[in-house]
Amino acid sequence: MITLKKIKTLKPRVQLRKCAGQAYLASKGETFESEYILGLKDIALSLDFVSDKEYFEKAFLELAAGNLKRGEDIYYKSLAILGEEVADWDIIDSDNKLDNSIRKVMPRYLLLDRIRSPYNIGAIFRSAESFGIKHIYLYECGDVNSPRAIRTSRGAIDVVEHSIINSLDEVKGPFFALELGGKDIKEFSFPAEGTCILGSEESGVSPECLELAKSSLGKVEIPLHGAKGSINVSVAAGILMYSWDQFPFPLS
């Protein structure tokens, strides 16, 4: 939880972002003391550019009294005042980067095996940030720091721990690979902690990484029903992370 004192040190627009972001978290079940919610109200009302202060005062008071729906109302009202779209709304810190302090991570890792496209790399990072992936290993991949990867990740490359590796010995196990011919993803027993291997756009998982998976937890497959026979690796990664996320493992 970001303190009221910290919020007050930020730029005015970021102050409103933070107040609205905390109100939104409250609407989703995050527990805050009523005094904290009332402090957010005071900060929001102190901002000169905030219109309809009467609305904000009432909404924050109702949120503090336990009407969680008002947290969403504050969130969307703030979006309108800031002139921002929902898709552009991220919870950011004082350096205008994604706020890593609120991110919940699990002991889950991705090994990107020779993925070349910076767009795919950036998209995988973006999904990994949302699904609480702890670390991404890049093995003979394209440039994670290229402008295209950074732009596609929408700030996630700055947040998700990652490393460029030269040896598979640096990667934490157990291992499993997302690859054709594996066990149906609906039946696969995901590990509480482990590394999923995602292969290159053209040739899939490399033989050496497949051996790593076969000697551990094996392969998992997303069943497909179309003539194409494959889907983009970043799309497949998103499906994989969502499926893995359905298992109720404790957050760290």
PDB file of C-alpha atoms in Angstrom:
ATOM      1  CA  MET A   1       0.000   0.000   0.000  1.00  0.00           C
ATOM      2  CA  ILE A   2       1.366   3.391  -0.959  1.00  0.00           C
ATOM      3  CA  THR A   3       1.245   5.831   1.928  1.00  0.00           C
ATOM      4  CA  LEU A   4      -0.695   9.083   1.879  1.00  0.00           C
ATOM      5  CA  LYS A   5       2.560  10.896   2.600  1.00  0.00           C
ATOM      6  CA  LYS A   6       4.138   9.382  -0.507  1.00  0.00           C
ATOM      7  CA  ILE A   7       1.156  10.258  -2.712  1.00  0.00           C
ATOM      8  CA  LYS A   8       1.381  13.896  -1.632  1.00  0.00           C
ATOM      9  CA  THR A   9       4.971  14.107  -2.949  1.00  0.00           C
ATOM     10  CA  LEU A  10       3.922  13.179  -6.492  1.00  0.00           C
ATOM     11  CA  LYS A  11       2.903  15.377  -9.376  1.00  0.00           C
ATOM     12  CA  PRO A  12      -0.769  16.442  -9.277  1.00  0.00           C
ATOM     13  CA  ARG A  13      -1.951  14.195 -12.127  1.00  0.00           C
ATOM     14  CA  VAL A  14      -0.095  11.242 -10.642  1.00  0.00           C
ATOM     15  CA  GLN A  15      -1.661  11.996  -7.247  1.00  0.00           C
ATOM     16  CA  LEU A  16      -5.116  11.579  -8.778  1.00  0.00           C
ATOM     17  CA  ARG A  17      -3.985   8.429 -10.556  1.00  0.00           C
ATOM     18  CA  LYS A  18      -2.777   6.976  -7.253  1.00  0.00           C
ATOM     19  CA  CYS A  19      -5.912   7.935  -5.335  1.00  0.00           C
ATOM     20  CA  ALA A  20      -8.118   6.431  -8.037  1.00  0.00           C
ATOM     21  CA  GLY A  21      -5.917   3.350  -8.299  1.00  0.00           C
ATOM     22  CA  GLN A  22      -6.192   2.679  -4.585  1.00  0.00           C
ATOM     23  CA  ALA A  23      -9.953   3.220  -4.717  1.00  0.00           C
ATOM     24  CA  TYR A  24     -10.131   0.704  -7.565  1.00  0.00           C
ATOM     25  CA  LEU A  25      -8.151  -1.853  -5.530  1.00  0.00           C
ATOM     26  CA  ALA A  26     -10.595  -1.316  -2.663  1.00  0.00           C
ATOM     27  CA  SER A  27     -13.480  -2.067  -5.042  1.00  0.00           C
ATOM     28  CA  LYS A  28     -11.829  -5.410  -5.844  1.00  0.00           C
ATOM     29  CA  GLY A  29     -11.555  -6.456  -2.212  1.00  0.00           C
ATOM     30  CA  GLU A  30      -8.216  -4.980  -1.097  1.00  0.00           C
ATOM     31  CA  THR A  31      -8.607  -4.034   2.572  1.00  0.00           C
ATOM     32  CA  PHE A  32      -7.944  -0.418   3.569  1.00  0.00           C
ATOM     33  CA  GLU A  33      -8.716   1.408   6.803  1.00  0.00           C
ATOM     34  CA  SER A  34     -11.499   3.982   6.451  1.00  0.00           C
ATOM     35  CA  GLU A  35      -9.035   6.664   7.604  1.00  0.00           C
ATOM     36  CA  TYR A  36      -6.841   5.842   4.607  1.00  0.00           C
ATOM     37  CA  ILE A  37      -9.780   6.141   2.190  1.00  0.00           C
ATOM     38  CA  LEU A  38     -10.689   9.499   3.746  1.00  0.00           C
ATOM     39  CA  GLY A  39      -7.080  10.581   3.313  1.00  0.00           C
ATOM     40  CA  LEU A  40      -7.307   9.737  -0.382  1.00  0.00           C
ATOM     41  CA  LYS A  41     -10.447  11.866  -0.531  1.00  0.00           C
ATOM     42  CA  ASP A  42      -8.651  14.846   0.975  1.00  0.00           C
ATOM     43  CA  ILE A  43      -5.800  14.541  -1.511  1.00  0.00           C
ATOM     44  CA  ALA A  44      -8.161  14.295  -4.502  1.00  0.00           C
ATOM     45  CA  LEU A  45     -10.188  17.292  -3.325  1.00  0.00           C
ATOM     46  CA  SER A  46      -7.033  19.365  -2.856  1.00  0.00           C
ATOM     47  CA  LEU A  47      -6.164  19.143  -6.557  1.00  0.00           C
ATOM     48  CA  ASP A  48      -7.163  22.315  -8.396  1.00  0.00           C
ATOM     49  CA  PHE A  49      -7.901  20.599 -11.715  1.00  0.00           C
ATOM     50  CA  VAL A  50     -10.326  18.081 -10.176  1.00  0.00           C
ATOM     51  CA  SER A  51     -13.825  19.045 -11.226  1.00  0.00           C
ATOM     52  CA  ASP A  52     -17.050  18.057  -9.481  1.00  0.00           C
ATOM     53  CA  LYS A  53     -15.496  17.919  -6.026  1.00  0.00           C
ATOM     54  CA  GLU A  54     -18.944  17.266  -4.572  1.00  0.00           C
ATOM     55  CA  TYR A  55     -19.086  13.983  -6.504  1.00  0.00           C
ATOM     56  CA  PHE A  56     -15.661  12.885  -5.268  1.00  0.00           C
ATOM     57  CA  GLU A  57     -16.425  13.773  -1.660  1.00  0.00           C
ATOM     58  CA  LYS A  58     -19.621  11.719  -1.679  1.00  0.00           C
ATOM     59  CA  ALA A  59     -18.031   8.785  -3.514  1.00  0.00           C
ATOM     60  CA  PHE A  60     -15.024   8.556  -1.191  1.00  0.00           C
ATOM     61  CA  LEU A  61     -17.251   8.860   1.904  1.00  0.00           C
ATOM     62  CA  GLU A  62     -19.436   6.010   0.671  1.00  0.00           C
ATOM     63  CA  LEU A  63     -16.368   3.925  -0.166  1.00  0.00           C
ATOM     64  CA  ALA A  64     -14.994   4.502   3.345  1.00  0.00           C
ATOM     65  CA  ALA A  65     -18.353   3.373   4.731  1.00  0.00           C
ATOM     66  CA  GLY A  66     -18.072   0.056   2.873  1.00  0.00           C
ATOM     67  CA  ASN A  67     -19.773   0.638  -0.472  1.00  0.00           C
ATOM     68  CA  LEU A  68     -17.040  -0.962  -2.590  1.00  0.00           C
ATOM     69  CA  LYS A  69     -18.786  -0.206  -5.887  1.00  0.00           C
ATOM     70  CA  ARG A  70     -17.898   3.450  -5.353  1.00  0.00           C
ATOM     71  CA  GLY A  71     -14.249   2.582  -5.844  1.00  0.00           C
ATOM     72  CA  GLU A  72     -14.920   1.791  -9.501  1.00  0.00           C
ATOM     73  CA  ASP A  73     -16.952   4.992  -9.849  1.00  0.00           C
ATOM     74  CA  ILE A  74     -13.998   7.034  -8.560  1.00  0.00           C
ATOM     75  CA  TYR A  75     -11.688   5.197 -10.946  1.00  0.00           C
ATOM     76  CA  TYR A  76     -13.740   5.926 -14.061  1.00  0.00           C
ATOM     77  CA  LYS A  77     -14.483   9.490 -13.020  1.00  0.00           C
ATOM     78  CA  SER A  78     -10.746  10.075 -12.634  1.00  0.00           C
ATOM     79  CA  LEU A  79     -10.119   8.617 -16.090  1.00  0.00           C
ATOM     80  CA  ALA A  80     -12.536  11.132 -17.544  1.00  0.00           C
ATOM     81  CA  ILE A  81     -10.887  14.056 -15.749  1.00  0.00           C
ATOM     82  CA  LEU A  82      -7.422  12.975 -16.865  1.00  0.00           C
ATOM     83  CA  GLY A  83      -8.646  12.405 -20.420  1.00  0.00           C
ATOM     84  CA  GLU A  84      -7.330   8.862 -20.530  1.00  0.00           C
ATOM     85  CA  GLU A  85      -8.736   5.674 -21.972  1.00  0.00           C
ATOM     86  CA  VAL A  86      -9.194   2.548 -19.871  1.00  0.00           C
ATOM     87  CA  ALA A  87      -6.637   0.704 -22.008  1.00  0.00           C
ATOM     88  CA  ASP A  88      -4.045   3.339 -21.130  1.00  0.00           C
ATOM     89  CA  TRP A  89      -4.675   3.145 -17.398  1.00  0.00           C
ATOM     90  CA  ASP A  90      -1.777   1.574 -15.556  1.00  0.00           C
ATOM     91  CA  ILE A  91      -0.862   1.913 -11.910  1.00  0.00           C
ATOM     92  CA  ILE A  92       2.415   3.803 -12.081  1.00  0.00           C
ATOM     93  CA  ASP A  93       4.995   5.018  -9.604  1.00  0.00           C
ATOM     94  CA  SER A  94       6.531   8.457  -9.173  1.00  0.00           C
ATOM     95  CA  ASP A  95       8.988   7.780 -12.028  1.00  0.00           C
ATOM     96  CA  ASN A  96       6.049   7.147 -14.388  1.00  0.00           C
ATOM     97  CA  LYS A  97       6.814   3.425 -14.551  1.00  0.00           C
ATOM     98  CA  LEU A  98       4.593   0.482 -13.654  1.00  0.00           C
ATOM     99  CA  ASP A  99       4.288   0.317  -9.873  1.00  0.00           C
ATOM    100  CA  ASN A 100       6.181  -2.845  -8.978  1.00  0.00           C
ATOM    101  CA  SER A 101       5.342  -2.444  -5.290  1.00  0.00           C
ATOM    102  CA  ILE A 102       1.780  -3.706  -5.783  1.00  0.00           C
ATOM    103  CA  ARG A 103       2.708  -6.622  -8.042  1.00  0.00           C
ATOM    104  CA  LYS A 104       2.155 -10.105  -6.598  1.00  0.00           C
ATOM    105  CA  VAL A 105       4.527 -12.713  -7.999  1.00  0.00           C
ATOM    106  CA  MET A 106       4.640 -16.491  -7.817  1.00  0.00           C
ATOM    107  CA  PRO A 107       7.602 -18.868  -8.175  1.00  0.00           C
ATOM    108  CA  ARG A 108       6.891 -19.351 -11.853  1.00  0.00           C
ATOM    109  CA  TYR A 109       9.398 -18.792 -14.617  1.00  0.00           C
ATOM    110  CA  LEU A 110       9.468 -18.640 -18.410  1.00  0.00           C
ATOM    111  CA  LEU A 111      12.325 -19.742 -20.643  1.00  0.00           C
ATOM    112  CA  LEU A 112      12.134 -18.086 -24.057  1.00  0.00           C
ATOM    113  CA  ASP A 113      13.954 -20.442 -26.390  1.00  0.00           C
ATOM    114  CA  ARG A 114      15.259 -18.631 -29.495  1.00  0.00           C
ATOM    115  CA  ILE A 115      12.236 -16.353 -29.879  1.00  0.00           C
ATOM    116  CA  ARG A 116      13.354 -13.729 -32.387  1.00  0.00           C
ATOM    117  CA  SER A 117      10.531 -11.222 -32.882  1.00  0.00           C
ATOM    118  CA  PRO A 118      10.770  -8.188 -30.575  1.00  0.00           C
ATOM    119  CA  TYR A 119       6.979  -7.869 -30.832  1.00  0.00           C
ATOM    120  CA  ASN A 120       6.508 -11.405 -29.490  1.00  0.00           C
ATOM    121  CA  ILE A 121       9.068 -10.839 -26.744  1.00  0.00           C
ATOM    122  CA  GLY A 122       7.373  -7.606 -25.671  1.00  0.00           C
ATOM    123  CA  ALA A 123       3.910  -9.173 -25.753  1.00  0.00           C
ATOM    124  CA  ILE A 124       5.045 -12.120 -23.629  1.00  0.00           C
ATOM    125  CA  PHE A 125       6.523  -9.734 -21.059  1.00  0.00           C
ATOM    126  CA  ARG A 126       3.264  -7.796 -20.952  1.00  0.00           C
ATOM    127  CA  SER A 127       1.236 -10.943 -20.179  1.00  0.00           C
ATOM    128  CA  ALA A 128       3.893 -12.225 -17.758  1.00  0.00           C
ATOM    129  CA  GLU A 129       3.643  -9.013 -15.736  1.00  0.00           C
ATOM    130  CA  SER A 130      -0.110  -9.407 -15.427  1.00  0.00           C
ATOM    131  CA  PHE A 131       0.027 -13.088 -14.434  1.00  0.00           C
ATOM    132  CA  GLY A 132       2.691 -12.714 -11.744  1.00  0.00           C
ATOM    133  CA  ILE A 133       5.599 -14.470 -13.486  1.00  0.00           C
ATOM    134  CA  LYS A 134       8.680 -14.039 -11.303  1.00  0.00           C
ATOM    135  CA  HIS A 135      11.479 -14.241 -13.898  1.00  0.00           C
ATOM    136  CA  ILE A 136      11.965 -14.659 -17.646  1.00  0.00           C
ATOM    137  CA  TYR A 137      15.081 -16.293 -19.079  1.00  0.00           C
ATOM    138  CA  LEU A 138      16.042 -15.358 -22.642  1.00  0.00           C
ATOM    139  CA  TYR A 139      18.090 -18.000 -24.459  1.00  0.00           C
ATOM    140  CA  GLU A 140      19.460 -16.938 -27.865  1.00  0.00           C
ATOM    141  CA  CYS A 141      16.506 -14.601 -28.345  1.00  0.00           C
ATOM    142  CA  GLY A 142      16.028 -11.303 -30.135  1.00  0.00           C
ATOM    143  CA  ASP A 143      16.966  -8.061 -28.402  1.00  0.00           C
ATOM    144  CA  VAL A 144      14.784  -7.578 -25.322  1.00  0.00           C
ATOM    145  CA  ASN A 145      15.907  -3.951 -25.177  1.00  0.00           C
ATOM    146  CA  SER A 146      14.933  -3.070 -28.742  1.00  0.00           C
ATOM    147  CA  PRO A 147      12.477  -0.168 -29.086  1.00  0.00           C
ATOM    148  CA  ARG A 148       9.856  -2.498 -30.577  1.00  0.00           C
ATOM    149  CA  ALA A 149      10.042  -4.948 -27.667  1.00  0.00           C
ATOM    150  CA  ILE A 150       9.939  -2.146 -25.113  1.00  0.00           C
ATOM    151  CA  ARG A 151       7.000  -0.451 -26.824  1.00  0.00           C
ATOM    152  CA  THR A 152       5.013  -3.689 -27.126  1.00  0.00           C
ATOM    153  CA  SER A 153       5.634  -4.618 -23.490  1.00  0.00           C
ATOM    154  CA  ARG A 154       3.969  -1.377 -22.325  1.00  0.00           C
ATOM    155  CA  GLY A 155       6.497  -0.978 -19.516  1.00  0.00           C
ATOM    156  CA  ALA A 156       6.547  -4.627 -18.423  1.00  0.00           C
ATOM    157  CA  ILE A 157      10.206  -5.140 -19.396  1.00  0.00           C
ATOM    158  CA  ASP A 158      11.107  -2.616 -16.693  1.00  0.00           C
ATOM    159  CA  VAL A 159       9.125  -4.580 -14.105  1.00  0.00           C
ATOM    160  CA  VAL A 160       9.507  -8.321 -14.760  1.00  0.00           C
ATOM    161  CA  GLU A 161      12.853  -9.724 -13.655  1.00  0.00           C
ATOM    162  CA  HIS A 162      14.726 -11.213 -16.590  1.00  0.00           C
ATOM    163  CA  SER A 163      18.158 -12.362 -17.668  1.00  0.00           C
ATOM    164  CA  ILE A 164      19.914 -13.243 -20.901  1.00  0.00           C
ATOM    165  CA  ILE A 165      21.518 -16.647 -20.429  1.00  0.00           C
ATOM    166  CA  ASN A 166      24.169 -18.609 -22.269  1.00  0.00           C
ATOM    167  CA  SER A 167      23.608 -21.927 -20.537  1.00  0.00           C
ATOM    168  CA  LEU A 168      20.480 -23.827 -19.557  1.00  0.00           C
ATOM    169  CA  ASP A 169      22.189 -24.675 -16.265  1.00  0.00           C
ATOM    170  CA  GLU A 170      21.228 -21.168 -15.109  1.00  0.00           C
ATOM    171  CA  VAL A 171      17.489 -21.959 -15.236  1.00  0.00           C
ATOM    172  CA  LYS A 172      15.402 -23.178 -12.281  1.00  0.00           C
ATOM    173  CA  GLY A 173      13.453 -26.429 -12.631  1.00  0.00           C
ATOM    174  CA  PRO A 174      11.290 -28.435 -12.802  1.00  0.00           C
ATOM    175  CA  PHE A 175      10.666 -27.889 -16.509  1.00  0.00           C
ATOM    176  CA  PHE A 176       7.848 -28.358 -18.977  1.00  0.00           C
ATOM    177  CA  ALA A 177       7.520 -27.253 -22.590  1.00  0.00           C
ATOM    178  CA  LEU A 178       4.564 -25.771 -24.436  1.00  0.00           C
ATOM    179  CA  GLU A 179       4.724 -27.799 -27.606  1.00  0.00           C
ATOM    180  CA  LEU A 180       2.612 -29.868 -30.017  1.00  0.00           C
ATOM    181  CA  GLY A 181       2.211 -33.490 -29.009  1.00  0.00           C
ATOM    182  CA  GLY A 182       2.025 -32.740 -25.306  1.00  0.00           C
ATOM    183  CA  LYS A 183      -0.688 -33.401 -22.745  1.00  0.00           C
ATOM    184  CA  ASP A 184      -3.911 -31.439 -23.185  1.00  0.00           C
ATOM    185  CA  ILE A 185      -3.578 -28.180 -21.248  1.00  0.00           C
ATOM    186  CA  LYS A 186      -6.927 -28.865 -19.549  1.00  0.00           C
ATOM    187  CA  GLU A 187      -5.507 -32.079 -18.066  1.00  0.00           C
ATOM    188  CA  PHE A 188      -1.916 -31.056 -17.411  1.00  0.00           C
ATOM    189  CA  SER A 189      -0.808 -30.976 -13.749  1.00  0.00           C
ATOM    190  CA  PHE A 190       0.969 -27.646 -13.432  1.00  0.00           C
ATOM    191  CA  PRO A 191       3.721 -27.421 -10.808  1.00  0.00           C
ATOM    192  CA  ALA A 192       3.504 -24.980  -7.916  1.00  0.00           C
ATOM    193  CA  GLU A 193       6.989 -23.845  -8.889  1.00  0.00           C
ATOM    194  CA  GLY A 194       8.733 -24.375 -12.198  1.00  0.00           C
ATOM    195  CA  THR A 195       9.743 -23.139 -15.626  1.00  0.00           C
ATOM    196  CA  CYS A 196       7.724 -23.277 -18.835  1.00  0.00           C
ATOM    197  CA  ILE A 197       9.726 -23.359 -22.059  1.00  0.00           C
ATOM    198  CA  LEU A 198       8.371 -21.404 -25.031  1.00  0.00           C
ATOM    199  CA  GLY A 199       9.953 -22.179 -28.394  1.00  0.00           C
ATOM    200  CA  SER A 200      10.821 -20.112 -31.450  1.00  0.00           C
ATOM    201  CA  GLU A 201       8.264 -18.840 -33.951  1.00  0.00           C
ATOM    202  CA  GLU A 202       9.449 -21.113 -36.768  1.00  0.00           C
ATOM    203  CA  SER A 203      10.824 -24.319 -35.285  1.00  0.00           C
ATOM    204  CA  GLY A 204       9.237 -24.494 -31.839  1.00  0.00           C
ATOM    205  CA  VAL A 205      11.136 -25.724 -28.828  1.00  0.00           C
ATOM    206  CA  SER A 206      14.728 -26.670 -29.626  1.00  0.00           C
ATOM    207  CA  PRO A 207      15.913 -30.297 -29.201  1.00  0.00           C
ATOM    208  CA  GLU A 208      18.102 -29.456 -26.199  1.00  0.00           C
ATOM    209  CA  CYS A 209      15.232 -27.696 -24.415  1.00  0.00           C
ATOM    210  CA  LEU A 210      12.853 -30.524 -25.316  1.00  0.00           C
ATOM    211  CA  GLU A 211      15.241 -32.971 -23.666  1.00  0.00           C
ATOM    212  CA  LEU A 212      15.209 -30.771 -20.582  1.00  0.00           C
ATOM    213  CA  ALA A 213      11.417 -30.930 -20.502  1.00  0.00           C
ATOM    214  CA  LYS A 214      11.207 -34.657 -21.253  1.00  0.00           C
ATOM    215  CA  SER A 215      13.541 -35.426 -18.353  1.00  0.00           C
ATOM    216  CA  SER A 216      11.320 -33.390 -16.046  1.00  0.00           C
ATOM    217  CA  LEU A 217       7.551 -32.722 -16.380  1.00  0.00           C
ATOM    218  CA  GLY A 218       7.141 -33.236 -20.116  1.00  0.00           C
ATOM    219  CA  LYS A 219       5.121 -31.280 -22.682  1.00  0.00           C
ATOM    220  CA  VAL A 220       1.794 -29.478 -22.556  1.00  0.00           C
ATOM    221  CA  GLU A 221      -0.316 -28.732 -25.626  1.00  0.00           C
ATOM    222  CA  ILE A 222      -3.110 -26.284 -26.461  1.00  0.00           C
ATOM    223  CA  PRO A 223      -5.664 -28.242 -28.541  1.00  0.00           C
ATOM    224  CA  LEU A 224      -6.396 -26.572 -31.889  1.00  0.00           C
ATOM    225  CA  HIS A 225      -9.294 -27.196 -34.253  1.00  0.00           C
ATOM    226  CA  GLY A 226      -8.508 -25.096 -37.317  1.00  0.00           C
ATOM    227  CA  ALA A 227      -6.631 -25.711 -40.550  1.00  0.00           C
ATOM    228  CA  LYS A 228      -3.739 -23.467 -39.507  1.00  0.00           C
ATOM    229  CA  GLY A 229      -2.432 -25.906 -36.915  1.00  0.00           C
ATOM    230  CA  SER A 230      -0.599 -23.302 -34.824  1.00  0.00           C
ATOM    231  CA  ILE A 231      -1.029 -19.974 -33.067  1.00  0.00           C
ATOM    232  CA  ASN A 232       1.307 -17.076 -32.403  1.00  0.00           C
ATOM    233  CA  VAL A 233       3.761 -17.799 -29.599  1.00  0.00           C
ATOM    234  CA  SER A 234       2.769 -14.732 -27.585  1.00  0.00           C
ATOM    235  CA  VAL A 235      -0.918 -15.738 -27.805  1.00  0.00           C
ATOM    236  CA  ALA A 236      -0.035 -19.290 -26.778  1.00  0.00           C
ATOM    237  CA  ALA A 237       2.023 -17.923 -23.882  1.00  0.00           C
ATOM    238  CA  GLY A 238      -0.974 -15.929 -22.657  1.00  0.00           C
ATOM    239  CA  ILE A 239      -3.232 -19.000 -22.736  1.00  0.00           C
ATOM    240  CA  LEU A 240      -0.565 -20.997 -20.912  1.00  0.00           C
ATOM    241  CA  MET A 241      -0.111 -18.393 -18.175  1.00  0.00           C
ATOM    242  CA  TYR A 242      -3.864 -18.070 -17.669  1.00  0.00           C
ATOM    243  CA  SER A 243      -4.226 -21.850 -17.336  1.00  0.00           C
ATOM    244  CA  TRP A 244      -1.292 -22.023 -14.917  1.00  0.00           C
ATOM    245  CA  ASP A 245      -2.854 -19.208 -12.908  1.00  0.00           C
ATOM    246  CA  GLN A 246      -5.991 -21.265 -12.235  1.00  0.00           C
ATOM    247  CA  PHE A 247      -4.108 -23.377  -9.719  1.00  0.00           C
ATOM    248  CA  PRO A 248      -4.452 -21.917  -6.199  1.00  0.00           C
ATOM    249  CA  PHE A 249      -0.790 -21.673  -5.311  1.00  0.00           C
ATOM    250  CA  PRO A 250       0.265 -19.196  -2.615  1.00  0.00           C
ATOM    251  CA  LEU A 251       1.558 -15.820  -3.733  1.00  0.00           C
ATOM    252  CA  SER A 252       5.011 -14.692  -2.636  1.00  0.00           C
TER     253      SER A 252
END
